[in-house]
Amino acid sequence: AQVIFLFGALLVLAVLLFSGQLRASLRVFISKHFFHYKYDYRDEWLRFIGALSSGEPDARLRERVLRGIAEIIESPSGSLWLRRDTGRFEPVAAWQMELPENANAEPGGSLVAFLERQEWVINLEEYARDREMYADLELPEWLASIPRAWLISPLMLHERLLGFAVLTRSPATQHFNWEDCDLLKTAGRQAASHLAQLEAARALADARQFEMCNRLSTYVMHDLK
């Protein structure tokens, strides 16, 4: 029994030493069950909802979404990508930084597939240090052109990736953990619902304008005849 126990303990130790993913899972388990929470979730949620609902419904909602998500982890700036009708993800808004150019993410690309499958916040510093934790993820080259890019946070809507935000390095946050990740993912889901409503409202407005144009052209053609 002692030999079996010793062998099992050594086996577990070896697995933990050589598996970055298991080490990360163990750290999360210990943090969740033996340490106090990092955030006051009531205050964070009230602040985030206040940021989304301030101003007119269509007045710079995308920038407000970015600011609300960035302020969770005290990021000074960020950019937002949304899925377009073609399925490609394109940069549509930036907060306190220039909007990246030619920085599109294809629907079948590694980045989009990982975010949609895992719904996990990508820590670029952790990715550079330990790629094993991100399986076969391959990041697009244009990410290197964003100064101090730090996190890629998904915006999920009904188990489908609506978009994602790239946030820059926070000068205050020294350690990004599971609690930051969970809060960003939850905020991303809430933000995705607001952005989807905005896109639907704009599509409806465009359809109504197109219908009015068709009616007007019909009347004009009738009078010309």
mmCIF file with all atom_site columns, C-alpha atoms in Angstrom:
data_model
loop_
_atom_site.group_PDB
_atom_site.id
_atom_site.type_symbol
_atom_site.label_atom_id
_atom_site.label_alt_id
_atom_site.label_comp_id
_atom_site.label_asym_id
_atom_site.label_entity_id
_atom_site.label_seq_id
_atom_site.pdbx_PDB_ins_code
_atom_site.Cartn_x
_atom_site.Cartn_y
_atom_site.Cartn_z
_atom_site.occupancy
_atom_site.B_iso_or_equiv
_atom_site.pdbx_formal_charge
_atom_site.auth_seq_id
_atom_site.auth_comp_id
_atom_site.auth_asym_id
_atom_site.auth_atom_id
_atom_site.pdbx_PDB_model_num
ATOM 1   C CA . ALA A 1 1   ? 0.000   0.000  0.000   1.00 0.00 ? 1   ALA A CA 1
ATOM 2   C CA . GLN A 1 2   ? 2.853   2.372  0.801   1.00 0.00 ? 2   GLN A CA 1
ATOM 3   C CA . VAL A 1 3   ? 4.552   1.598  -2.514  1.00 0.00 ? 3   VAL A CA 1
ATOM 4   C CA . ILE A 1 4   ? 1.321   2.171  -4.436  1.00 0.00 ? 4   ILE A CA 1
ATOM 5   C CA . PHE A 1 5   ? 0.677   5.427  -2.592  1.00 0.00 ? 5   PHE A CA 1
ATOM 6   C CA . LEU A 1 6   ? 4.239   6.634  -3.215  1.00 0.00 ? 6   LEU A CA 1
ATOM 7   C CA . PHE A 1 7   ? 4.051   5.692  -6.883  1.00 0.00 ? 7   PHE A CA 1
ATOM 8   C CA . GLY A 1 8   ? 0.724   7.521  -7.280  1.00 0.00 ? 8   GLY A CA 1
ATOM 9   C CA . ALA A 1 9   ? 2.054   10.620 -5.530  1.00 0.00 ? 9   ALA A CA 1
ATOM 10  C CA . LEU A 1 10  ? 5.139   10.693 -7.771  1.00 0.00 ? 10  LEU A CA 1
ATOM 11  C CA . LEU A 1 11  ? 2.945   10.215 -10.847 1.00 0.00 ? 11  LEU A CA 1
ATOM 12  C CA . VAL A 1 12  ? 0.696   13.133 -9.870  1.00 0.00 ? 12  VAL A CA 1
ATOM 13  C CA . LEU A 1 13  ? 3.737   15.296 -9.147  1.00 0.00 ? 13  LEU A CA 1
ATOM 14  C CA . ALA A 1 14  ? 5.275   14.462 -12.535 1.00 0.00 ? 14  ALA A CA 1
ATOM 15  C CA . VAL A 1 15  ? 2.038   15.289 -14.351 1.00 0.00 ? 15  VAL A CA 1
ATOM 16  C CA . LEU A 1 16  ? 1.774   18.631 -12.532 1.00 0.00 ? 16  LEU A CA 1
ATOM 17  C CA . LEU A 1 17  ? 5.395   19.496 -13.276 1.00 0.00 ? 17  LEU A CA 1
ATOM 18  C CA . PHE A 1 18  ? 5.173   18.787 -16.994 1.00 0.00 ? 18  PHE A CA 1
ATOM 19  C CA . SER A 1 19  ? 1.610   19.923 -17.780 1.00 0.00 ? 19  SER A CA 1
ATOM 20  C CA . GLY A 1 20  ? 1.065   23.672 -17.823 1.00 0.00 ? 20  GLY A CA 1
ATOM 21  C CA . GLN A 1 21  ? -2.668  23.245 -18.312 1.00 0.00 ? 21  GLN A CA 1
ATOM 22  C CA . LEU A 1 22  ? -3.028  21.085 -15.206 1.00 0.00 ? 22  LEU A CA 1
ATOM 23  C CA . ARG A 1 23  ? -0.924  23.504 -13.174 1.00 0.00 ? 23  ARG A CA 1
ATOM 24  C CA . ALA A 1 24  ? -3.184  26.351 -14.250 1.00 0.00 ? 24  ALA A CA 1
ATOM 25  C CA . SER A 1 25  ? -6.290  24.339 -13.354 1.00 0.00 ? 25  SER A CA 1
ATOM 26  C CA . LEU A 1 26  ? -4.835  23.564 -9.929  1.00 0.00 ? 26  LEU A CA 1
ATOM 27  C CA . ARG A 1 27  ? -4.082  27.236 -9.302  1.00 0.00 ? 27  ARG A CA 1
ATOM 28  C CA . VAL A 1 28  ? -7.650  28.154 -10.233 1.00 0.00 ? 28  VAL A CA 1
ATOM 29  C CA . PHE A 1 29  ? -9.059  25.467 -7.920  1.00 0.00 ? 29  PHE A CA 1
ATOM 30  C CA . ILE A 1 30  ? -6.968  26.655 -4.977  1.00 0.00 ? 30  ILE A CA 1
ATOM 31  C CA . SER A 1 31  ? -7.803  30.320 -5.621  1.00 0.00 ? 31  SER A CA 1
ATOM 32  C CA . LYS A 1 32  ? -11.535 29.627 -5.857  1.00 0.00 ? 32  LYS A CA 1
ATOM 33  C CA . HIS A 1 33  ? -11.759 27.603 -2.672  1.00 0.00 ? 33  HIS A CA 1
ATOM 34  C CA . PHE A 1 34  ? -9.127  29.026 -0.340  1.00 0.00 ? 34  PHE A CA 1
ATOM 35  C CA . PHE A 1 35  ? -8.832  32.765 -1.109  1.00 0.00 ? 35  PHE A CA 1
ATOM 36  C CA . HIS A 1 36  ? -11.122 35.782 -0.939  1.00 0.00 ? 36  HIS A CA 1
ATOM 37  C CA . TYR A 1 37  ? -12.629 37.175 -4.116  1.00 0.00 ? 37  TYR A CA 1
ATOM 38  C CA . LYS A 1 38  ? -10.770 39.980 -5.844  1.00 0.00 ? 38  LYS A CA 1
ATOM 39  C CA . TYR A 1 39  ? -13.834 42.022 -6.903  1.00 0.00 ? 39  TYR A CA 1
ATOM 40  C CA . ASP A 1 40  ? -16.955 43.434 -5.343  1.00 0.00 ? 40  ASP A CA 1
ATOM 41  C CA . TYR A 1 41  ? -19.251 42.062 -8.055  1.00 0.00 ? 41  TYR A CA 1
ATOM 42  C CA . ARG A 1 42  ? -22.202 44.242 -7.167  1.00 0.00 ? 42  ARG A CA 1
ATOM 43  C CA . ASP A 1 43  ? -20.171 47.421 -7.670  1.00 0.00 ? 43  ASP A CA 1
ATOM 44  C CA . GLU A 1 44  ? -18.520 46.115 -10.829 1.00 0.00 ? 44  GLU A CA 1
ATOM 45  C CA . TRP A 1 45  ? -21.822 45.120 -12.411 1.00 0.00 ? 45  TRP A CA 1
ATOM 46  C CA . LEU A 1 46  ? -23.557 48.391 -11.549 1.00 0.00 ? 46  LEU A CA 1
ATOM 47  C CA . ARG A 1 47  ? -20.635 50.336 -13.008 1.00 0.00 ? 47  ARG A CA 1
ATOM 48  C CA . PHE A 1 48  ? -20.577 48.247 -16.192 1.00 0.00 ? 48  PHE A CA 1
ATOM 49  C CA . ILE A 1 49  ? -24.339 48.465 -16.805 1.00 0.00 ? 49  ILE A CA 1
ATOM 50  C CA . GLY A 1 50  ? -24.142 52.209 -16.143 1.00 0.00 ? 50  GLY A CA 1
ATOM 51  C CA . ALA A 1 51  ? -21.447 52.556 -18.813 1.00 0.00 ? 51  ALA A CA 1
ATOM 52  C CA . LEU A 1 52  ? -23.535 50.638 -21.379 1.00 0.00 ? 52  LEU A CA 1
ATOM 53  C CA . SER A 1 53  ? -26.792 52.492 -20.701 1.00 0.00 ? 53  SER A CA 1
ATOM 54  C CA . SER A 1 54  ? -25.416 56.038 -20.466 1.00 0.00 ? 54  SER A CA 1
ATOM 55  C CA . GLY A 1 55  ? -26.254 58.383 -23.348 1.00 0.00 ? 55  GLY A CA 1
ATOM 56  C CA . GLU A 1 56  ? -28.478 57.695 -26.329 1.00 0.00 ? 56  GLU A CA 1
ATOM 57  C CA . PRO A 1 57  ? -28.918 54.058 -27.439 1.00 0.00 ? 57  PRO A CA 1
ATOM 58  C CA . ASP A 1 58  ? -27.033 54.615 -30.715 1.00 0.00 ? 58  ASP A CA 1
ATOM 59  C CA . ALA A 1 59  ? -24.549 57.239 -29.501 1.00 0.00 ? 59  ALA A CA 1
ATOM 60  C CA . ARG A 1 60  ? -21.084 55.665 -29.510 1.00 0.00 ? 60  ARG A CA 1
ATOM 61  C CA . LEU A 1 61  ? -22.311 52.413 -27.972 1.00 0.00 ? 61  LEU A CA 1
ATOM 62  C CA . ARG A 1 62  ? -19.321 50.511 -29.337 1.00 0.00 ? 62  ARG A CA 1
ATOM 63  C CA . GLU A 1 63  ? -16.880 52.888 -27.645 1.00 0.00 ? 63  GLU A CA 1
ATOM 64  C CA . ARG A 1 64  ? -18.859 52.663 -24.396 1.00 0.00 ? 64  ARG A CA 1
ATOM 65  C CA . VAL A 1 65  ? -18.679 48.876 -24.555 1.00 0.00 ? 65  VAL A CA 1
ATOM 66  C CA . LEU A 1 66  ? -14.917 49.039 -24.962 1.00 0.00 ? 66  LEU A CA 1
ATOM 67  C CA . ARG A 1 67  ? -14.526 51.503 -22.111 1.00 0.00 ? 67  ARG A CA 1
ATOM 68  C CA . GLY A 1 68  ? -16.730 49.430 -19.796 1.00 0.00 ? 68  GLY A CA 1
ATOM 69  C CA . ILE A 1 69  ? -14.800 46.217 -20.475 1.00 0.00 ? 69  ILE A CA 1
ATOM 70  C CA . ALA A 1 70  ? -11.394 47.914 -20.290 1.00 0.00 ? 70  ALA A CA 1
ATOM 71  C CA . GLU A 1 71  ? -12.135 49.573 -16.964 1.00 0.00 ? 71  GLU A CA 1
ATOM 72  C CA . ILE A 1 72  ? -12.747 46.170 -15.351 1.00 0.00 ? 72  ILE A CA 1
ATOM 73  C CA . ILE A 1 73  ? -9.038  45.378 -15.499 1.00 0.00 ? 73  ILE A CA 1
ATOM 74  C CA . GLU A 1 74  ? -7.917  49.030 -15.675 1.00 0.00 ? 74  GLU A CA 1
ATOM 75  C CA . SER A 1 75  ? -6.764  48.778 -19.277 1.00 0.00 ? 75  SER A CA 1
ATOM 76  C CA . PRO A 1 76  ? -6.004  52.230 -20.752 1.00 0.00 ? 76  PRO A CA 1
ATOM 77  C CA . SER A 1 77  ? -7.248  51.518 -24.306 1.00 0.00 ? 77  SER A CA 1
ATOM 78  C CA . GLY A 1 78  ? -8.677  48.930 -26.657 1.00 0.00 ? 78  GLY A CA 1
ATOM 79  C CA . SER A 1 79  ? -10.204 48.057 -30.034 1.00 0.00 ? 79  SER A CA 1
ATOM 80  C CA . LEU A 1 80  ? -13.390 46.209 -30.968 1.00 0.00 ? 80  LEU A CA 1
ATOM 81  C CA . TRP A 1 81  ? -13.945 43.665 -33.759 1.00 0.00 ? 81  TRP A CA 1
ATOM 82  C CA . LEU A 1 82  ? -17.438 42.590 -34.893 1.00 0.00 ? 82  LEU A CA 1
ATOM 83  C CA . ARG A 1 83  ? -18.710 39.917 -37.258 1.00 0.00 ? 83  ARG A CA 1
ATOM 84  C CA . ARG A 1 84  ? -19.899 41.402 -40.546 1.00 0.00 ? 84  ARG A CA 1
ATOM 85  C CA . ASP A 1 85  ? -22.411 39.969 -43.027 1.00 0.00 ? 85  ASP A CA 1
ATOM 86  C CA . THR A 1 86  ? -19.618 38.129 -44.850 1.00 0.00 ? 86  THR A CA 1
ATOM 87  C CA . GLY A 1 87  ? -18.678 36.320 -41.633 1.00 0.00 ? 87  GLY A CA 1
ATOM 88  C CA . ARG A 1 88  ? -15.350 38.108 -41.398 1.00 0.00 ? 88  ARG A CA 1
ATOM 89  C CA . PHE A 1 89  ? -14.468 40.018 -38.234 1.00 0.00 ? 89  PHE A CA 1
ATOM 90  C CA . GLU A 1 90  ? -13.450 43.623 -38.851 1.00 0.00 ? 90  GLU A CA 1
ATOM 91  C CA . PRO A 1 91  ? -12.323 46.412 -36.478 1.00 0.00 ? 91  PRO A CA 1
ATOM 92  C CA . VAL A 1 92  ? -15.258 48.786 -35.971 1.00 0.00 ? 92  VAL A CA 1
ATOM 93  C CA . ALA A 1 93  ? -14.325 50.939 -32.979 1.00 0.00 ? 93  ALA A CA 1
ATOM 94  C CA . ALA A 1 94  ? -11.393 52.023 -30.836 1.00 0.00 ? 94  ALA A CA 1
ATOM 95  C CA . TRP A 1 95  ? -11.157 53.664 -27.426 1.00 0.00 ? 95  TRP A CA 1
ATOM 96  C CA . GLN A 1 96  ? -8.167  55.907 -26.672 1.00 0.00 ? 96  GLN A CA 1
ATOM 97  C CA . MET A 1 97  ? -6.141  54.377 -29.507 1.00 0.00 ? 97  MET A CA 1
ATOM 98  C CA . GLU A 1 98  ? -6.054  54.410 -33.306 1.00 0.00 ? 98  GLU A CA 1
ATOM 99  C CA . LEU A 1 99  ? -8.283  51.933 -35.104 1.00 0.00 ? 99  LEU A CA 1
ATOM 100 C CA . PRO A 1 100 ? -6.078  49.145 -36.532 1.00 0.00 ? 100 PRO A CA 1
ATOM 101 C CA . GLU A 1 101 ? -6.007  48.917 -40.331 1.00 0.00 ? 101 GLU A CA 1
ATOM 102 C CA . ASN A 1 102 ? -6.131  45.712 -42.384 1.00 0.00 ? 102 ASN A CA 1
ATOM 103 C CA . ALA A 1 103 ? -6.637  43.734 -39.181 1.00 0.00 ? 103 ALA A CA 1
ATOM 104 C CA . ASN A 1 104 ? -9.395  41.339 -40.195 1.00 0.00 ? 104 ASN A CA 1
ATOM 105 C CA . ALA A 1 105 ? -10.021 37.898 -38.722 1.00 0.00 ? 105 ALA A CA 1
ATOM 106 C CA . GLU A 1 106 ? -11.391 35.239 -41.036 1.00 0.00 ? 106 GLU A CA 1
ATOM 107 C CA . PRO A 1 107 ? -14.321 33.073 -39.817 1.00 0.00 ? 107 PRO A CA 1
ATOM 108 C CA . GLY A 1 108 ? -12.346 29.859 -40.296 1.00 0.00 ? 108 GLY A CA 1
ATOM 109 C CA . GLY A 1 109 ? -9.160  31.187 -38.726 1.00 0.00 ? 109 GLY A CA 1
ATOM 110 C CA . SER A 1 110 ? -7.455  29.807 -35.643 1.00 0.00 ? 110 SER A CA 1
ATOM 111 C CA . LEU A 1 111 ? -8.212  32.858 -33.472 1.00 0.00 ? 111 LEU A CA 1
ATOM 112 C CA . VAL A 1 112 ? -11.945 32.881 -34.202 1.00 0.00 ? 112 VAL A CA 1
ATOM 113 C CA . ALA A 1 113 ? -12.251 29.103 -33.821 1.00 0.00 ? 113 ALA A CA 1
ATOM 114 C CA . PHE A 1 114 ? -10.455 29.165 -30.446 1.00 0.00 ? 114 PHE A CA 1
ATOM 115 C CA . LEU A 1 115 ? -12.540 32.016 -29.027 1.00 0.00 ? 115 LEU A CA 1
ATOM 116 C CA . GLU A 1 116 ? -15.803 30.453 -30.178 1.00 0.00 ? 116 GLU A CA 1
ATOM 117 C CA . ARG A 1 117 ? -14.909 26.958 -28.985 1.00 0.00 ? 117 ARG A CA 1
ATOM 118 C CA . GLN A 1 118 ? -13.248 27.794 -25.663 1.00 0.00 ? 118 GLN A CA 1
ATOM 119 C CA . GLU A 1 119 ? -14.813 31.178 -24.795 1.00 0.00 ? 119 GLU A CA 1
ATOM 120 C CA . TRP A 1 120 ? -11.557 31.968 -23.040 1.00 0.00 ? 120 TRP A CA 1
ATOM 121 C CA . VAL A 1 121 ? -9.778  35.289 -22.582 1.00 0.00 ? 121 VAL A CA 1
ATOM 122 C CA . ILE A 1 122 ? -6.415  35.060 -24.337 1.00 0.00 ? 122 ILE A CA 1
ATOM 123 C CA . ASN A 1 123 ? -3.547  36.493 -22.309 1.00 0.00 ? 123 ASN A CA 1
ATOM 124 C CA . LEU A 1 124 ? -0.908  37.374 -24.924 1.00 0.00 ? 124 LEU A CA 1
ATOM 125 C CA . GLU A 1 125 ? 1.897   37.450 -22.350 1.00 0.00 ? 125 GLU A CA 1
ATOM 126 C CA . GLU A 1 126 ? 0.917   33.986 -21.141 1.00 0.00 ? 126 GLU A CA 1
ATOM 127 C CA . TYR A 1 127 ? 0.622   32.803 -24.759 1.00 0.00 ? 127 TYR A CA 1
ATOM 128 C CA . ALA A 1 128 ? 4.185   33.934 -25.487 1.00 0.00 ? 128 ALA A CA 1
ATOM 129 C CA . ARG A 1 129 ? 5.447   32.290 -22.295 1.00 0.00 ? 129 ARG A CA 1
ATOM 130 C CA . ASP A 1 130 ? 3.542   28.973 -22.398 1.00 0.00 ? 130 ASP A CA 1
ATOM 131 C CA . ARG A 1 131 ? 1.819   28.110 -25.679 1.00 0.00 ? 131 ARG A CA 1
ATOM 132 C CA . GLU A 1 132 ? 0.913   24.654 -24.406 1.00 0.00 ? 132 GLU A CA 1
ATOM 133 C CA . MET A 1 133 ? -1.957  26.209 -22.465 1.00 0.00 ? 133 MET A CA 1
ATOM 134 C CA . TYR A 1 134 ? -3.569  27.384 -25.723 1.00 0.00 ? 134 TYR A CA 1
ATOM 135 C CA . ALA A 1 135 ? -3.344  24.099 -27.627 1.00 0.00 ? 135 ALA A CA 1
ATOM 136 C CA . ASP A 1 136 ? -3.013  24.734 -31.390 1.00 0.00 ? 136 ASP A CA 1
ATOM 137 C CA . LEU A 1 137 ? -3.930  28.451 -31.331 1.00 0.00 ? 137 LEU A CA 1
ATOM 138 C CA . GLU A 1 138 ? -2.142  30.533 -33.990 1.00 0.00 ? 138 GLU A CA 1
ATOM 139 C CA . LEU A 1 139 ? -2.479  34.300 -33.606 1.00 0.00 ? 139 LEU A CA 1
ATOM 140 C CA . PRO A 1 140 ? -2.736  36.588 -36.666 1.00 0.00 ? 140 PRO A CA 1
ATOM 141 C CA . GLU A 1 141 ? 0.298   38.691 -37.590 1.00 0.00 ? 141 GLU A CA 1
ATOM 142 C CA . TRP A 1 142 ? -1.520  42.024 -37.302 1.00 0.00 ? 142 TRP A CA 1
ATOM 143 C CA . LEU A 1 143 ? -1.710  41.619 -33.498 1.00 0.00 ? 143 LEU A CA 1
ATOM 144 C CA . ALA A 1 144 ? 1.992   42.465 -33.321 1.00 0.00 ? 144 ALA A CA 1
ATOM 145 C CA . SER A 1 145 ? 1.237   45.921 -34.774 1.00 0.00 ? 145 SER A CA 1
ATOM 146 C CA . ILE A 1 146 ? -0.968  46.885 -31.788 1.00 0.00 ? 146 ILE A CA 1
ATOM 147 C CA . PRO A 1 147 ? 1.250   48.532 -29.148 1.00 0.00 ? 147 PRO A CA 1
ATOM 148 C CA . ARG A 1 148 ? 1.090   46.861 -25.709 1.00 0.00 ? 148 ARG A CA 1
ATOM 149 C CA . ALA A 1 149 ? -1.644  44.422 -26.768 1.00 0.00 ? 149 ALA A CA 1
ATOM 150 C CA . TRP A 1 150 ? -2.416  42.300 -23.703 1.00 0.00 ? 150 TRP A CA 1
ATOM 151 C CA . LEU A 1 151 ? -5.799  40.530 -23.699 1.00 0.00 ? 151 LEU A CA 1
ATOM 152 C CA . ILE A 1 152 ? -8.278  39.272 -26.303 1.00 0.00 ? 152 ILE A CA 1
ATOM 153 C CA . SER A 1 153 ? -11.715 39.052 -24.719 1.00 0.00 ? 153 SER A CA 1
ATOM 154 C CA . PRO A 1 154 ? -14.568 37.250 -26.571 1.00 0.00 ? 154 PRO A CA 1
ATOM 155 C CA . LEU A 1 155 ? -18.081 38.660 -26.971 1.00 0.00 ? 155 LEU A CA 1
ATOM 156 C CA . MET A 1 156 ? -20.414 35.660 -27.141 1.00 0.00 ? 156 MET A CA 1
ATOM 157 C CA . LEU A 1 157 ? -24.082 35.742 -28.168 1.00 0.00 ? 157 LEU A CA 1
ATOM 158 C CA . HIS A 1 158 ? -26.078 32.483 -27.877 1.00 0.00 ? 158 HIS A CA 1
ATOM 159 C CA . GLU A 1 159 ? -22.931 30.313 -28.066 1.00 0.00 ? 159 GLU A CA 1
ATOM 160 C CA . ARG A 1 160 ? -21.778 32.178 -31.182 1.00 0.00 ? 160 ARG A CA 1
ATOM 161 C CA . LEU A 1 161 ? -18.900 34.625 -31.377 1.00 0.00 ? 161 LEU A CA 1
ATOM 162 C CA . LEU A 1 162 ? -20.281 38.080 -32.187 1.00 0.00 ? 162 LEU A CA 1
ATOM 163 C CA . GLY A 1 163 ? -16.947 39.860 -31.788 1.00 0.00 ? 163 GLY A CA 1
ATOM 164 C CA . PHE A 1 164 ? -13.935 40.343 -29.566 1.00 0.00 ? 164 PHE A CA 1
ATOM 165 C CA . ALA A 1 165 ? -12.031 43.145 -27.877 1.00 0.00 ? 165 ALA A CA 1
ATOM 166 C CA . VAL A 1 166 ? -8.258  43.610 -27.819 1.00 0.00 ? 166 VAL A CA 1
ATOM 167 C CA . LEU A 1 167 ? -7.179  45.408 -24.637 1.00 0.00 ? 167 LEU A CA 1
ATOM 168 C CA . THR A 1 168 ? -3.787  46.973 -23.934 1.00 0.00 ? 168 THR A CA 1
ATOM 169 C CA . ARG A 1 169 ? -1.567  46.318 -20.929 1.00 0.00 ? 169 ARG A CA 1
ATOM 170 C CA . SER A 1 170 ? -2.750  47.765 -17.646 1.00 0.00 ? 170 SER A CA 1
ATOM 171 C CA . PRO A 1 171 ? -0.052  49.579 -15.642 1.00 0.00 ? 171 PRO A CA 1
ATOM 172 C CA . ALA A 1 172 ? -1.856  48.657 -12.411 1.00 0.00 ? 172 ALA A CA 1
ATOM 173 C CA . THR A 1 173 ? -2.896  45.014 -12.810 1.00 0.00 ? 173 THR A CA 1
ATOM 174 C CA . GLN A 1 174 ? 0.161   42.881 -12.144 1.00 0.00 ? 174 GLN A CA 1
ATOM 175 C CA . HIS A 1 175 ? -1.467  39.439 -12.132 1.00 0.00 ? 175 HIS A CA 1
ATOM 176 C CA . PHE A 1 176 ? -4.306  38.301 -14.404 1.00 0.00 ? 176 PHE A CA 1
ATOM 177 C CA . ASN A 1 177 ? -6.161  35.343 -12.890 1.00 0.00 ? 177 ASN A CA 1
ATOM 178 C CA . TRP A 1 178 ? -9.303  33.225 -13.311 1.00 0.00 ? 178 TRP A CA 1
ATOM 179 C CA . GLU A 1 179 ? -11.474 35.853 -11.598 1.00 0.00 ? 179 GLU A CA 1
ATOM 180 C CA . ASP A 1 180 ? -10.493 38.543 -14.109 1.00 0.00 ? 180 ASP A CA 1
ATOM 181 C CA . CYS A 1 181 ? -11.164 36.071 -16.907 1.00 0.00 ? 181 CYS A CA 1
ATOM 182 C CA . ASP A 1 182 ? -14.635 35.086 -15.646 1.00 0.00 ? 182 ASP A CA 1
ATOM 183 C CA . LEU A 1 183 ? -15.670 38.693 -15.127 1.00 0.00 ? 183 LEU A CA 1
ATOM 184 C CA . LEU A 1 184 ? -14.495 39.711 -18.616 1.00 0.00 ? 184 LEU A CA 1
ATOM 185 C CA . LYS A 1 185 ? -16.351 36.784 -20.204 1.00 0.00 ? 185 LYS A CA 1
ATOM 186 C CA . THR A 1 186 ? -19.593 37.645 -18.380 1.00 0.00 ? 186 THR A CA 1
ATOM 187 C CA . ALA A 1 187 ? -19.287 41.326 -19.253 1.00 0.00 ? 187 ALA A CA 1
ATOM 188 C CA . GLY A 1 188 ? -18.597 40.311 -22.853 1.00 0.00 ? 188 GLY A CA 1
ATOM 189 C CA . ARG A 1 189 ? -21.854 38.363 -23.034 1.00 0.00 ? 189 ARG A CA 1
ATOM 190 C CA . GLN A 1 190 ? -23.810 41.350 -21.701 1.00 0.00 ? 190 GLN A CA 1
ATOM 191 C CA . ALA A 1 191 ? -22.059 43.706 -24.123 1.00 0.00 ? 191 ALA A CA 1
ATOM 192 C CA . ALA A 1 192 ? -22.731 41.336 -27.045 1.00 0.00 ? 192 ALA A CA 1
ATOM 193 C CA . SER A 1 193 ? -26.496 41.512 -26.433 1.00 0.00 ? 193 SER A CA 1
ATOM 194 C CA . HIS A 1 194 ? -26.401 45.334 -26.517 1.00 0.00 ? 194 HIS A CA 1
ATOM 195 C CA . LEU A 1 195 ? -24.307 45.343 -29.696 1.00 0.00 ? 195 LEU A CA 1
ATOM 196 C CA . ALA A 1 196 ? -26.613 42.813 -31.367 1.00 0.00 ? 196 ALA A CA 1
ATOM 197 C CA . GLN A 1 197 ? -29.603 45.038 -30.611 1.00 0.00 ? 197 GLN A CA 1
ATOM 198 C CA . LEU A 1 198 ? -27.742 47.990 -32.125 1.00 0.00 ? 198 LEU A CA 1
ATOM 199 C CA . GLU A 1 199 ? -26.925 46.054 -35.306 1.00 0.00 ? 199 GLU A CA 1
ATOM 200 C CA . ALA A 1 200 ? -30.531 44.826 -35.592 1.00 0.00 ? 200 ALA A CA 1
ATOM 201 C CA . ALA A 1 201 ? -31.879 48.367 -35.161 1.00 0.00 ? 201 ALA A CA 1
ATOM 202 C CA . ARG A 1 202 ? -29.546 49.678 -37.861 1.00 0.00 ? 202 ARG A CA 1
ATOM 203 C CA . ALA A 1 203 ? -30.489 46.862 -40.240 1.00 0.00 ? 203 ALA A CA 1
ATOM 204 C CA . LEU A 1 204 ? -34.186 47.596 -39.642 1.00 0.00 ? 204 LEU A CA 1
ATOM 205 C CA . ALA A 1 205 ? -33.646 51.316 -40.297 1.00 0.00 ? 205 ALA A CA 1
ATOM 206 C CA . ASP A 1 206 ? -31.811 50.518 -43.547 1.00 0.00 ? 206 ASP A CA 1
ATOM 207 C CA . ALA A 1 207 ? -34.633 48.177 -44.624 1.00 0.00 ? 207 ALA A CA 1
ATOM 208 C CA . ARG A 1 208 ? -37.243 50.867 -43.951 1.00 0.00 ? 208 ARG A CA 1
ATOM 209 C CA . GLN A 1 209 ? -35.272 53.430 -45.945 1.00 0.00 ? 209 GLN A CA 1
ATOM 210 C CA . PHE A 1 210 ? -34.965 50.954 -48.809 1.00 0.00 ? 210 PHE A CA 1
ATOM 211 C CA . GLU A 1 211 ? -38.713 50.299 -48.691 1.00 0.00 ? 211 GLU A CA 1
ATOM 212 C CA . MET A 1 212 ? -39.469 54.036 -48.768 1.00 0.00 ? 212 MET A CA 1
ATOM 213 C CA . CYS A 1 213 ? -37.106 54.451 -51.735 1.00 0.00 ? 213 CYS A CA 1
ATOM 214 C CA . ASN A 1 214 ? -38.899 51.636 -53.587 1.00 0.00 ? 214 ASN A CA 1
ATOM 215 C CA . ARG A 1 215 ? -42.302 53.235 -52.957 1.00 0.00 ? 215 ARG A CA 1
ATOM 216 C CA . LEU A 1 216 ? -41.074 56.643 -54.095 1.00 0.00 ? 216 LEU A CA 1
ATOM 217 C CA . SER A 1 217 ? -39.546 55.206 -57.278 1.00 0.00 ? 217 SER A CA 1
ATOM 218 C CA . THR A 1 218 ? -42.836 53.362 -57.969 1.00 0.00 ? 218 THR A CA 1
ATOM 219 C CA . TYR A 1 219 ? -44.810 56.625 -57.712 1.00 0.00 ? 219 TYR A CA 1
ATOM 220 C CA . VAL A 1 220 ? -42.321 58.436 -59.951 1.00 0.00 ? 220 VAL A CA 1
ATOM 221 C CA . MET A 1 221 ? -42.416 55.703 -62.600 1.00 0.00 ? 221 MET A CA 1
ATOM 222 C CA . HIS A 1 222 ? -46.225 55.720 -62.480 1.00 0.00 ? 222 HIS A CA 1
ATOM 223 C CA . ASP A 1 223 ? -46.343 59.509 -63.023 1.00 0.00 ? 223 ASP A CA 1
ATOM 224 C CA . LEU A 1 224 ? -43.823 59.303 -65.861 1.00 0.00 ? 224 LEU A CA 1
ATOM 225 C CA . LYS A 1 225 ? -45.918 56.676 -67.614 1.00 0.00 ? 225 LYS A CA 1
#
